[in-house]
Amino acid sequence: MVNPDFLSDNAHGCSPEVAEALVLAGEGRMAPYGNDPITRRVRTRCCELFETEVEIFPVLTGTAGNALAIAAMTPPWGAVFCHEDAHIHREELGAPEFYTNGAKLMPIACTPGRPDGKLDRDSLAHALAGGKRTKQAIPACLSLTNATEAGTVYTLGELLALCDLARQHELGVHLDGARFANAIVTLGCTPADLTWRSGVDILTFGATKNGALGADLIVVFRRELAAELALRYHRGGQRLSKMRLLSAQLEAYLTDDLWLRNARHANAMARRLHAGVAELAGVEVVRPVEANIVFPRLPSSLAERLQKEGFAFYNWSIFGDDVYRLVCGFSTTEEDVDALLEAIRR
Amino acid sequence: MVNPDFLSDNAHGCSPEVAEALVLAGEGRMAPYGNDPITRRVRTRCCELFETEVEIFPVLTGTAGNALAIAAMTPPWGAVFCHEDAHIHREELGAPEFYTNGAKLMPIACTPGRPDGKLDRDSLAHALAGGKRTKQAIPACLSLTNATEAGTVYTLGELLALCDLARQHELGVHLDGARFANAIVTLGCTPADLTWRSGVDILTFGATKNGALGADLIVVFRRELAAELALRYHRGGQRLSKMRLLSAQLEAYLTDDLWLRNARHANAMARRLHAGVAELAGVEVVRPVEANIVFPRLPSSLAERLQKEGFAFYNWSIFGDDVYRLVCGFSTTEEDVDALLEAIRR
Amino acid sequence: MVNPDFLSDNAHGCSPEVAEALVLAGEGRMAPYGNDPITRRVRTRCCELFETEVEIFPVLTGTAGNALAIAAMTPPWGAVFCHEDAHIHREELGAPEFYTNGAKLMPIACTPGRPDGKLDRDSLAHALAGGKRTKQAIPACLSLTNATEAGTVYTLGELLALCDLARQHELGVHLDGARFANAIVTLGCTPADLTWRSGVDILTFGATKNGALGADLIVVFRRELAAELALRYHRGGQRLSKMRLLSAQLEAYLTDDLWLRNARHANAMARRLHAGVAELAGVEVVRPVEANIVFPRLPSSLAERLQKEGFAFYNWSIFGDDVYRLVCGFSTTEEDVDALLEAIRR
Amino acid sequence: MVNPDFLSDNAHGCSPEVAEALVLAGEGRMAPYGNDPITRRVRTRCCELFETEVEIFPVLTGTAGNALAIAAMTPPWGAVFCHEDAHIHREELGAPEFYTNGAKLMPIACTPGRPDGKLDRDSLAHALAGGKRTKQAIPACLSLTNATEAGTVYTLGELLALCDLARQHELGVHLDGARFANAIVTLGCTPADLTWRSGVDILTFGATKNGALGADLIVVFRRELAAELALRYHRGGQRLSKMRLLSAQLEAYLTDDLWLRNARHANAMARRLHAGVAELAGVEVVRPVEANIVFPRLPSSLAERLQKEGFAFYNWSIFGDDVYRLVCGFSTTEEDVDALLEAIRR
């Protein structure tokens, strides 16, 4: 039997508050297609949380959220700049290309000596200079992920520098926030600071990986983009008739700081794991641990033994043949972490 | 405040069994992306229910289910034949066109004197004869809805005649089963009879309108279509990481005949409503009532009064300016129906 | 051996002036991609001819011209209204759907009793009323053909009435002018009157059917559409490096009224054919002959005999099983016509 | 006035034989859409030339030819491997993405120390290893250019090594032969050797850059791809009614070795230019000169002076800020070359 302890944040269930909200949401009749009171309350809550008027679109998957958000800012002949390890480029089987009707992703290679999964202003500037050859594609969008796929976090300063450059080149800015909560608790900043105040136009606000049972949310700060996005949302088969299935989860997620509490816990578990691993001679961790993921380099014999003992996790070969990804979630316990450390030590 | 009693099956909540299943599904860790035990059980259950090996793809919306199913059988230059009032043609903002990368829907007009929302063999044959002009589009798919958007039900004989003709022309056959349960209980036949035994290749098996909180299911009978469909599913942003959100609902839906009990009740409420309305002098019902929908012709003054009194329902102008759609759902009560009849009589 | 005398305007060669222009165009070096003097002169000539500033895009095929023009005004979720017999709907294998990334063509059936292949204001108004259901597609474009596929010609008044209605509904107007010259000589009006002064935004100005060897021209009157169209043109593989191949033909076509002389001749030959056919007892012509095409109803035995004798023409079954299409071109001679009449009489 | 002497092969006119063929092609009536004798003869000629049965599709532009050929082998979720400087990736504004409905180009960076614009087996193998992550895109196609955009030529051995590897990974192989003739005369091999015998499935056979006035040709060796390609060709607006416009040029091009004579001359002029430039102190040529292009590094003051004196050529910054591209064509004369060398020496 698989025991997917460190496999993915997606392997965890949901917070009890989310389950409870689902039960309540199942009762009674409500107008369909988002005209229900729960969805309206989620929108209001988001306006408060982000300290500005926003439009929202609940989605079932981060892939749909990212692809719709990017399509809202990118014509078919547009270029989307992103890190070469971005989820939109590596893992979504061309969903952004599908939703944009064929735009071109422009993956930017890691700056040598900076293996933190982040773009910097120089590498973006270099890519944009190449982007001047407008017979290739018309630069349209910058897509960043925070926390990144490498488990690192863009600081406000880094984010601002990138968004500024994007703005100078008239790019829209999309933030893939599959682990937005993890970034917020690391930085201790406000959601407004980490998004529109820094220059983000649309956020894909993840909840699935952090305590929901399956719900993400597109948050549109540049509100003039919302009308067309609503059409793409419908046409993409993402517009839920019983919107409350998603909205109820999102409401619980944003109530009483559940989202922050969950992320804080997951990050703490990752730090505990990192600390334990760092003590072990011969185990290098190849990425800074700033969110809820740890990337150790392990002898393959050790990795195989751990997996045989029931610890589930992926080999992450794009970071090195012997690198593995250990993900902590909102329901990871200290006992889970200590059991893994114990097993490594054996 | 809107009281959407007869507005839509989508206005209803979910069955308690579904809510309970969601709570259980939220517990513990499971492998993501459908490799969880609940999803596996749903597949097994479907194989039993349909008495054959099937492949399944849980989806959030019927629109996504329909569009993916059609795209699995239709190239970009393909023609999709359907009734002119089909949901895929009227209500989905071009989702089939999007997922097929630009196929052409070929809506077939109602046969005069047959206002039952159903295609017949002759009208399909006529459309296919036109389809021979292969500079227009290459005939690829027949999409039927059962129960139809008009609240009527194709009999097994009618379905077989259409599927046979489709097969002769080498078309794939898609069945939009948003109200599949309502058709099954009307006909008293088996799910196998109403699908693959009659010639259906892919079913979009609706649960959302009939007791789920938001879950439909693509059921693939022609299994060689599944491998490519899996790629479209991922790329379309429909592949849920925590698949259990949908699978748990579907499992409850298919357990202890919940799906049939719910549909039987909704159909009975529609018959009760129809019987009551039929007694009223001057109220014509413009479509046969064979599932859970009643389409009466009402004076607009009456319709407006009812709506003011809190009865929610849509004007259905494609059936006539003064025609209205009254939908009964799994949670519609006899009291709901009687209250509406009472109000009409006043 | 096929003798395609009345098969198609596309069966004819080119005017000697066009051949001569091609020879001259082959000499010497010129800047590529339309930055050559010939293309510039064609643009200047078009501005004069249409009495306004226009942008132009030479294209190889009418299909490409139509699809690009429509795509310039129609989003993927847009509706394109057209006659049910329009070339864009019947003959282009979904090119408009391809170039628009999946827009929906809304073919409008002939008004009963008006079998002239033309839309009228009422039928368009009716279709637009249906188009209010914006869950189907967002009305975006009206595409008309003049002269029509039925060999008839919209008068200025008819065109104006349709364009006015389109404008009220905020539709762009595309004119498929594959036989624009034939319409102009029938009406005796100016090109400006038959296009932008009546409300046309983009014209596909055909030359291939009327004396060029293969060259059509997109003429953009609503010039703010040109910048994006230029990108679609490049991305669609239509942007010719040696643009002079097309421009030289177009320049000759528009010089010394060659285009009008050719069309006048073709129309005259069709009138001669019509007059001859009308004299024959038992031969009905099912469409008014207003341009260069005659649609007689012929006994199939007669049609077969004629074809055996070497007269090439198509059966045109969408107008009736025993209807045939006889097309006169710029190089059809009186002898050609009389030989056919003679053969029919035998 | 621009004197585009070394700007582009596209700046040249056409060979007299091509002009003559166009004049002849303009005479008389022929069946449209490729059913004419000239097109049939071109197909027969290609079967002889390539020593195998082929299917052909004349196209107006290399961009259309490349995009159609790639789309014939690549699904929307497919990956197309190519050199990072490939024309399909750099210059076509996403035409391959458009025609494939959103496939992903996987540009492969130059191997350091091998600045010859060619892929080698190792770099392709490395990219394909990455391509195993099938959540990114499904490896579908390898697209090579020969002669390359860098003016170099893959040897038969190099081509075979790449195609073998592609075949092992079940990729289709496309050859962009915009300068195919230049490669053939450099290698002295047969067209069959440089295509299907080495493993190429579809060739885009360029004529426009080498003596035609505007005509390229898709040559399909894997003939089972042709039926679907014919549909894409029509739908893409590339299917010419008067096919003879292109076929006549292609027939002349392939008669009496015109295509080889033209390419031999252009290559010789490039060698003469190279030899002259190499003698000049301080002028480095940054790519091997194996076809008809020379890439010298020039002081910007010199480049500007030359351009002021009327010598037209592009700065080619992707090879270095001070690198320029000098292209020789079939009509470049020794006097042209010597005049440029003279001007450089001044």
mmCIF file of N, CA and C in Angstrom, chain C residues 48-130:
data_model
loop_
_atom_site.group_PDB
_atom_site.id
_atom_site.type_symbol
_atom_site.label_atom_id
_atom_site.label_comp_id
_atom_site.label_asym_id
_atom_site.label_seq_id
_atom_site.Cartn_x
_atom_site.Cartn_y
_atom_site.Cartn_z
ATOM 1 N N GLU C 48 -7.229 55.258 -54.221
ATOM 2 C CA GLU C 48 -7.932 56.042 -55.256
ATOM 3 C C GLU C 48 -9.256 55.375 -55.631
ATOM 4 N N LEU C 49 -9.172 54.089 -55.902
ATOM 5 C CA LEU C 49 -10.335 53.361 -56.397
ATOM 6 C C LEU C 49 -11.474 53.409 -55.387
ATOM 7 N N PHE C 50 -11.130 53.271 -54.104
ATOM 8 C CA PHE C 50 -12.165 53.227 -53.062
ATOM 9 C C PHE C 50 -12.394 54.604 -52.434
ATOM 10 N N GLU C 51 -11.668 55.609 -52.928
ATOM 11 C CA GLU C 51 -11.868 56.999 -52.503
ATOM 12 C C GLU C 51 -11.710 57.178 -51.004
ATOM 13 N N THR C 52 -10.795 56.406 -50.413
ATOM 14 C CA THR C 52 -10.522 56.556 -48.979
ATOM 15 C C THR C 52 -9.201 55.869 -48.677
ATOM 16 N N GLU C 53 -8.648 56.145 -47.507
ATOM 17 C CA GLU C 53 -7.438 55.449 -47.090
ATOM 18 C C GLU C 53 -7.773 54.007 -46.723
ATOM 19 N N VAL C 54 -7.055 53.070 -47.290
ATOM 20 C CA VAL C 54 -7.269 51.653 -46.963
ATOM 21 C C VAL C 54 -5.927 50.996 -46.653
ATOM 22 N N GLU C 55 -5.978 49.847 -45.976
ATOM 23 C CA GLU C 55 -4.800 48.990 -45.869
ATOM 24 C C GLU C 55 -5.083 47.736 -46.676
ATOM 25 N N ILE C 56 -4.026 47.167 -47.256
ATOM 26 C CA ILE C 56 -4.228 46.001 -48.122
ATOM 27 C C ILE C 56 -3.335 44.823 -47.724
ATOM 28 N N PHE C 57 -3.829 43.627 -47.979
ATOM 29 C CA PHE C 57 -3.070 42.389 -47.751
ATOM 30 C C PHE C 57 -3.318 41.445 -48.918
ATOM 31 N N PRO C 58 -2.370 41.337 -49.837
ATOM 32 C CA PRO C 58 -2.534 40.375 -50.937
ATOM 33 C C PRO C 58 -2.540 38.941 -50.393
ATOM 34 N N VAL C 59 -3.452 38.129 -50.902
ATOM 35 C CA VAL C 59 -3.515 36.722 -50.489
ATOM 36 C C VAL C 59 -3.626 35.819 -51.708
ATOM 37 N N LEU C 60 -3.256 34.567 -51.491
ATOM 38 C CA LEU C 60 -3.229 33.621 -52.586
ATOM 39 C C LEU C 60 -4.604 33.057 -52.888
ATOM 40 N N THR C 61 -5.436 32.917 -51.842
ATOM 41 C CA THR C 61 -6.739 32.284 -52.043
ATOM 42 C C THR C 61 -7.841 33.114 -51.396
ATOM 43 N N GLY C 62 -9.032 33.006 -51.966
ATOM 44 C CA GLY C 62 -10.187 33.654 -51.368
ATOM 45 C C GLY C 62 -10.487 33.086 -49.999
ATOM 46 N N THR C 63 -10.253 31.796 -49.827
ATOM 47 C CA THR C 63 -10.473 31.161 -48.526
ATOM 48 C C THR C 63 -9.629 31.839 -47.452
ATOM 49 N N ALA C 64 -8.368 32.051 -47.748
ATOM 50 C CA ALA C 64 -7.491 32.726 -46.781
ATOM 51 C C ALA C 64 -7.955 34.163 -46.553
ATOM 52 N N GLY C 65 -8.321 34.827 -47.624
ATOM 53 C CA GLY C 65 -8.781 36.208 -47.494
ATOM 54 C C GLY C 65 -10.022 36.306 -46.629
ATOM 55 N N ASN C 66 -10.992 35.452 -46.887
ATOM 56 C CA ASN C 66 -12.216 35.467 -46.092
ATOM 57 C C ASN C 66 -11.937 35.148 -44.629
ATOM 58 N N ALA C 67 -11.168 34.112 -44.405
ATOM 59 C CA ALA C 67 -10.936 33.647 -43.032
ATOM 60 C C ALA C 67 -10.170 34.696 -42.233
ATOM 61 N N LEU C 68 -9.169 35.313 -42.853
ATOM 62 C CA LEU C 68 -8.403 36.355 -42.158
ATOM 63 C C LEU C 68 -9.283 37.563 -41.864
ATOM 64 N N ALA C 69 -10.085 37.954 -42.831
ATOM 65 C CA ALA C 69 -10.946 39.129 -42.642
ATOM 66 C C ALA C 69 -11.932 38.896 -41.508
ATOM 67 N N ILE C 70 -12.527 37.725 -41.499
ATOM 68 C CA ILE C 70 -13.499 37.407 -40.449
ATOM 69 C C ILE C 70 -12.809 37.330 -39.094
ATOM 70 N N ALA C 71 -11.643 36.710 -39.067
ATOM 71 C CA ALA C 71 -10.913 36.573 -37.799
ATOM 72 C C ALA C 71 -10.525 37.941 -37.233
ATOM 73 N N ALA C 72 -10.331 38.905 -38.103
ATOM 74 C CA ALA C 72 -9.962 40.244 -37.645
ATOM 75 C C ALA C 72 -11.095 40.914 -36.870
ATOM 76 N N MET C 73 -12.313 40.391 -37.015
ATOM 77 C CA MET C 73 -13.469 41.027 -36.369
ATOM 78 C C MET C 73 -14.200 40.095 -35.407
ATOM 79 N N THR C 74 -13.735 38.872 -35.244
ATOM 80 C CA THR C 74 -14.511 37.858 -34.519
ATOM 81 C C THR C 74 -13.653 37.134 -33.495
ATOM 82 N N PRO C 75 -13.988 37.224 -32.206
ATOM 83 C CA PRO C 75 -13.233 36.461 -31.214
ATOM 84 C C PRO C 75 -13.616 34.992 -31.280
ATOM 85 N N PRO C 76 -12.859 34.125 -30.614
ATOM 86 C CA PRO C 76 -13.155 32.682 -30.659
ATOM 87 C C PRO C 76 -14.578 32.347 -30.223
ATOM 88 N N TRP C 77 -15.145 33.147 -29.362
ATOM 89 C CA TRP C 77 -16.513 32.901 -28.876
ATOM 90 C C TRP C 77 -17.543 33.727 -29.658
ATOM 91 N N GLY C 78 -17.146 34.239 -30.807
ATOM 92 C CA GLY C 78 -18.037 35.091 -31.578
ATOM 93 C C GLY C 78 -18.933 34.311 -32.526
ATOM 94 N N ALA C 79 -20.019 34.947 -32.925
ATOM 95 C CA ALA C 79 -20.923 34.391 -33.930
ATOM 96 C C ALA C 79 -20.776 35.177 -35.226
ATOM 97 N N VAL C 80 -20.696 34.434 -36.340
ATOM 98 C CA VAL C 80 -20.593 35.028 -37.674
ATOM 99 C C VAL C 80 -21.875 34.694 -38.431
ATOM 100 N N PHE C 81 -22.652 35.684 -38.731
ATOM 101 C CA PHE C 81 -23.907 35.475 -39.445
ATOM 102 C C PHE C 81 -23.651 35.486 -40.950
ATOM 103 N N CYS C 82 -24.254 34.520 -41.627
ATOM 104 C CA CYS C 82 -24.080 34.436 -43.073
ATOM 105 C C CYS C 82 -25.248 33.676 -43.687
ATOM 106 N N HIS C 83 -25.370 33.769 -44.995
ATOM 107 C CA HIS C 83 -26.378 32.978 -45.705
ATOM 108 C C HIS C 83 -25.997 31.499 -45.622
ATOM 109 N N GLU C 84 -27.002 30.635 -45.576
ATOM 110 C CA GLU C 84 -26.679 29.204 -45.422
ATOM 111 C C GLU C 84 -25.910 28.652 -46.622
ATOM 112 N N ASP C 85 -25.966 29.306 -47.748
ATOM 113 C CA ASP C 85 -25.219 28.831 -48.912
ATOM 114 C C ASP C 85 -23.896 29.566 -49.104
ATOM 115 N N ALA C 86 -23.507 30.353 -48.108
ATOM 116 C CA ALA C 86 -22.264 31.120 -48.247
ATOM 117 C C ALA C 86 -21.066 30.187 -48.445
ATOM 118 N N HIS C 87 -20.179 30.616 -49.296
ATOM 119 C CA HIS C 87 -18.943 29.863 -49.552
ATOM 120 C C HIS C 87 -18.200 29.607 -48.250
ATOM 121 N N ILE C 88 -18.139 30.599 -47.371
ATOM 122 C CA ILE C 88 -17.403 30.420 -46.111
ATOM 123 C C ILE C 88 -17.985 29.281 -45.276
ATOM 124 N N HIS C 89 -19.271 29.025 -45.421
ATOM 125 C CA HIS C 89 -19.912 27.968 -44.636
ATOM 126 C C HIS C 89 -19.901 26.625 -45.360
ATOM 127 N N ARG C 90 -20.014 26.666 -46.686
ATOM 128 C CA ARG C 90 -20.218 25.429 -47.454
ATOM 129 C C ARG C 90 -18.945 24.816 -48.017
ATOM 130 N N GLU C 91 -17.944 25.627 -48.286
ATOM 131 C CA GLU C 91 -16.884 25.160 -49.185
ATOM 132 C C GLU C 91 -15.478 25.274 -48.625
ATOM 133 N N GLU C 92 -15.322 25.795 -47.436
ATOM 134 C CA GLU C 92 -13.958 26.129 -47.009
ATOM 135 C C GLU C 92 -13.431 25.226 -45.898
ATOM 136 N N LEU C 93 -14.088 24.118 -45.677
ATOM 137 C CA LEU C 93 -13.650 23.091 -44.728
ATOM 138 C C LEU C 93 -13.296 23.696 -43.366
ATOM 139 N N GLY C 94 -14.053 24.714 -42.993
ATOM 140 C CA GLY C 94 -13.843 25.270 -41.661
ATOM 141 C C GLY C 94 -12.701 26.250 -41.553
ATOM 142 N N ALA C 95 -12.282 26.834 -42.665
ATOM 143 C CA ALA C 95 -11.201 27.829 -42.587
ATOM 144 C C ALA C 95 -11.559 28.991 -41.651
ATOM 145 N N PRO C 96 -12.790 29.532 -41.695
ATOM 146 C CA PRO C 96 -13.109 30.607 -40.733
ATOM 147 C C PRO C 96 -13.028 30.119 -39.284
ATOM 148 N N GLU C 97 -13.456 28.882 -39.041
ATOM 149 C CA GLU C 97 -13.353 28.336 -37.685
ATOM 150 C C GLU C 97 -11.877 28.199 -37.296
ATOM 151 N N PHE C 98 -11.042 27.821 -38.225
ATOM 152 C CA PHE C 98 -9.614 27.669 -37.935
ATOM 153 C C PHE C 98 -8.982 29.022 -37.627
ATOM 154 N N TYR C 99 -9.191 29.990 -38.496
ATOM 155 C CA TYR C 99 -8.520 31.283 -38.322
ATOM 156 C C TYR C 99 -9.057 32.070 -37.125
ATOM 157 N N THR C 100 -10.321 31.848 -36.757
ATOM 158 C CA THR C 100 -10.877 32.523 -35.573
ATOM 159 C C THR C 100 -10.621 31.729 -34.294
ATOM 160 N N ASN C 101 -9.982 30.575 -34.399
ATOM 161 C CA ASN C 101 -9.827 29.691 -33.247
ATOM 162 C C ASN C 101 -11.163 29.237 -32.679
ATOM 163 N N GLY C 102 -12.094 28.920 -33.569
ATOM 164 C CA GLY C 102 -13.292 28.237 -33.096
ATOM 165 C C GLY C 102 -14.567 29.047 -32.984
ATOM 166 N N ALA C 103 -14.694 30.123 -33.743
ATOM 167 C CA ALA C 103 -15.956 30.872 -33.729
ATOM 168 C C ALA C 103 -17.065 30.034 -34.362
ATOM 169 N N LYS C 104 -18.299 30.488 -34.190
ATOM 170 C CA LYS C 104 -19.455 29.726 -34.631
ATOM 171 C C LYS C 104 -20.107 30.442 -35.811
ATOM 172 N N LEU C 105 -20.199 29.763 -36.934
ATOM 173 C CA LEU C 105 -20.948 30.320 -38.057
ATOM 174 C C LEU C 105 -22.434 30.095 -37.816
ATOM 175 N N MET C 106 -23.225 31.107 -38.090
ATOM 176 C CA MET C 106 -24.665 31.045 -37.880
ATOM 177 C C MET C 106 -25.325 31.164 -39.247
ATOM 178 N N PRO C 107 -25.454 30.045 -39.942
ATOM 179 C CA PRO C 107 -26.034 30.096 -41.284
ATOM 180 C C PRO C 107 -27.526 30.427 -41.212
ATOM 181 N N ILE C 108 -27.938 31.342 -42.046
ATOM 182 C CA ILE C 108 -29.340 31.779 -42.050
ATOM 183 C C ILE C 108 -30.013 31.177 -43.275
ATOM 184 N N ALA C 109 -31.110 30.464 -43.013
ATOM 185 C CA ALA C 109 -31.801 29.775 -44.101
ATOM 186 C C ALA C 109 -32.430 30.787 -45.055
ATOM 187 N N CYS C 110 -32.522 30.387 -46.316
ATOM 188 C CA CYS C 110 -33.239 31.193 -47.312
ATOM 189 C C CYS C 110 -34.630 31.523 -46.795
ATOM 190 N N THR C 111 -35.032 32.734 -46.989
ATOM 191 C CA THR C 111 -36.432 33.058 -46.763
ATOM 192 C C THR C 111 -37.259 32.276 -47.780
ATOM 193 N N PRO C 112 -38.267 31.504 -47.311
ATOM 194 C CA PRO C 112 -39.086 30.764 -48.278
ATOM 195 C C PRO C 112 -39.671 31.722 -49.312
ATOM 196 N N GLY C 113 -39.679 31.290 -50.533
ATOM 197 C CA GLY C 113 -40.185 32.159 -51.592
ATOM 198 C C GLY C 113 -39.206 33.205 -52.045
ATOM 199 N N ARG C 114 -38.000 33.141 -51.508
ATOM 200 C CA ARG C 114 -36.981 34.090 -51.967
ATOM 201 C C ARG C 114 -35.692 33.364 -52.286
ATOM 202 N N PRO C 115 -35.745 32.577 -53.315
ATOM 203 C CA PRO C 115 -34.586 31.727 -53.597
ATOM 204 C C PRO C 115 -33.536 32.460 -54.404
ATOM 205 N N ASP C 116 -33.072 33.565 -53.897
ATOM 206 C CA ASP C 116 -32.103 34.341 -54.669
ATOM 207 C C ASP C 116 -30.737 34.355 -54.000
ATOM 208 N N GLY C 117 -30.579 33.536 -52.959
ATOM 209 C CA GLY C 117 -29.264 33.448 -52.330
ATOM 210 C C GLY C 117 -28.876 34.680 -51.556
ATOM 211 N N LYS C 118 -29.863 35.535 -51.274
ATOM 212 C CA LYS C 118 -29.548 36.757 -50.541
ATOM 213 C C LYS C 118 -30.211 36.739 -49.171
ATOM 214 N N LEU C 119 -29.544 37.330 -48.204
ATOM 215 C CA LEU C 119 -30.186 37.611 -46.926
ATOM 216 C C LEU C 119 -31.057 38.838 -47.084
ATOM 217 N N ASP C 120 -32.126 38.897 -46.302
ATOM 218 C CA ASP C 120 -32.825 40.182 -46.214
ATOM 219 C C ASP C 120 -32.845 40.627 -44.759
ATOM 220 N N ARG C 121 -33.235 41.869 -44.578
ATOM 221 C CA ARG C 121 -33.168 42.463 -43.253
ATOM 222 C C ARG C 121 -33.970 41.664 -42.229
ATOM 223 N N ASP C 122 -35.117 41.141 -42.649
ATOM 224 C CA ASP C 122 -35.956 40.412 -41.698
ATOM 225 C C ASP C 122 -35.294 39.117 -41.239
ATOM 226 N N SER C 123 -34.728 38.397 -42.189
ATOM 227 C CA SER C 123 -34.127 37.120 -41.786
ATOM 228 C C SER C 123 -32.911 37.367 -40.901
ATOM 229 N N LEU C 124 -32.168 38.427 -41.182
ATOM 230 C CA LEU C 124 -31.039 38.757 -40.321
ATOM 231 C C LEU C 124 -31.520 39.192 -38.939
ATOM 232 N N ALA C 125 -32.572 40.008 -38.922
ATOM 233 C CA ALA C 125 -33.111 40.483 -37.643
ATOM 234 C C ALA C 125 -33.569 39.303 -36.802
ATOM 235 N N HIS C 126 -34.192 38.338 -37.446
ATOM 236 C CA HIS C 126 -34.663 37.155 -36.734
ATOM 237 C C HIS C 126 -33.480 36.383 -36.145
ATOM 238 N N ALA C 127 -32.448 36.217 -36.946
ATOM 239 C CA ALA C 127 -31.266 35.479 -36.469
ATOM 240 C C ALA C 127 -30.588 36.229 -35.322
ATOM 241 N N LEU C 128 -30.559 37.549 -35.419
ATOM 242 C CA LEU C 128 -29.915 38.332 -34.361
ATOM 243 C C LEU C 128 -30.718 38.272 -33.069
ATOM 244 N N ALA C 129 -32.024 38.200 -33.203
ATOM 245 C CA ALA C 129 -32.866 38.080 -32.008
ATOM 246 C C ALA C 129 -32.509 36.783 -31.287
ATOM 247 N N GLY C 130 -32.329 35.705 -32.057
ATOM 248 C CA GLY C 130 -31.888 34.458 -31.457
ATOM 249 C C GLY C 130 -30.503 34.621 -30.856
#
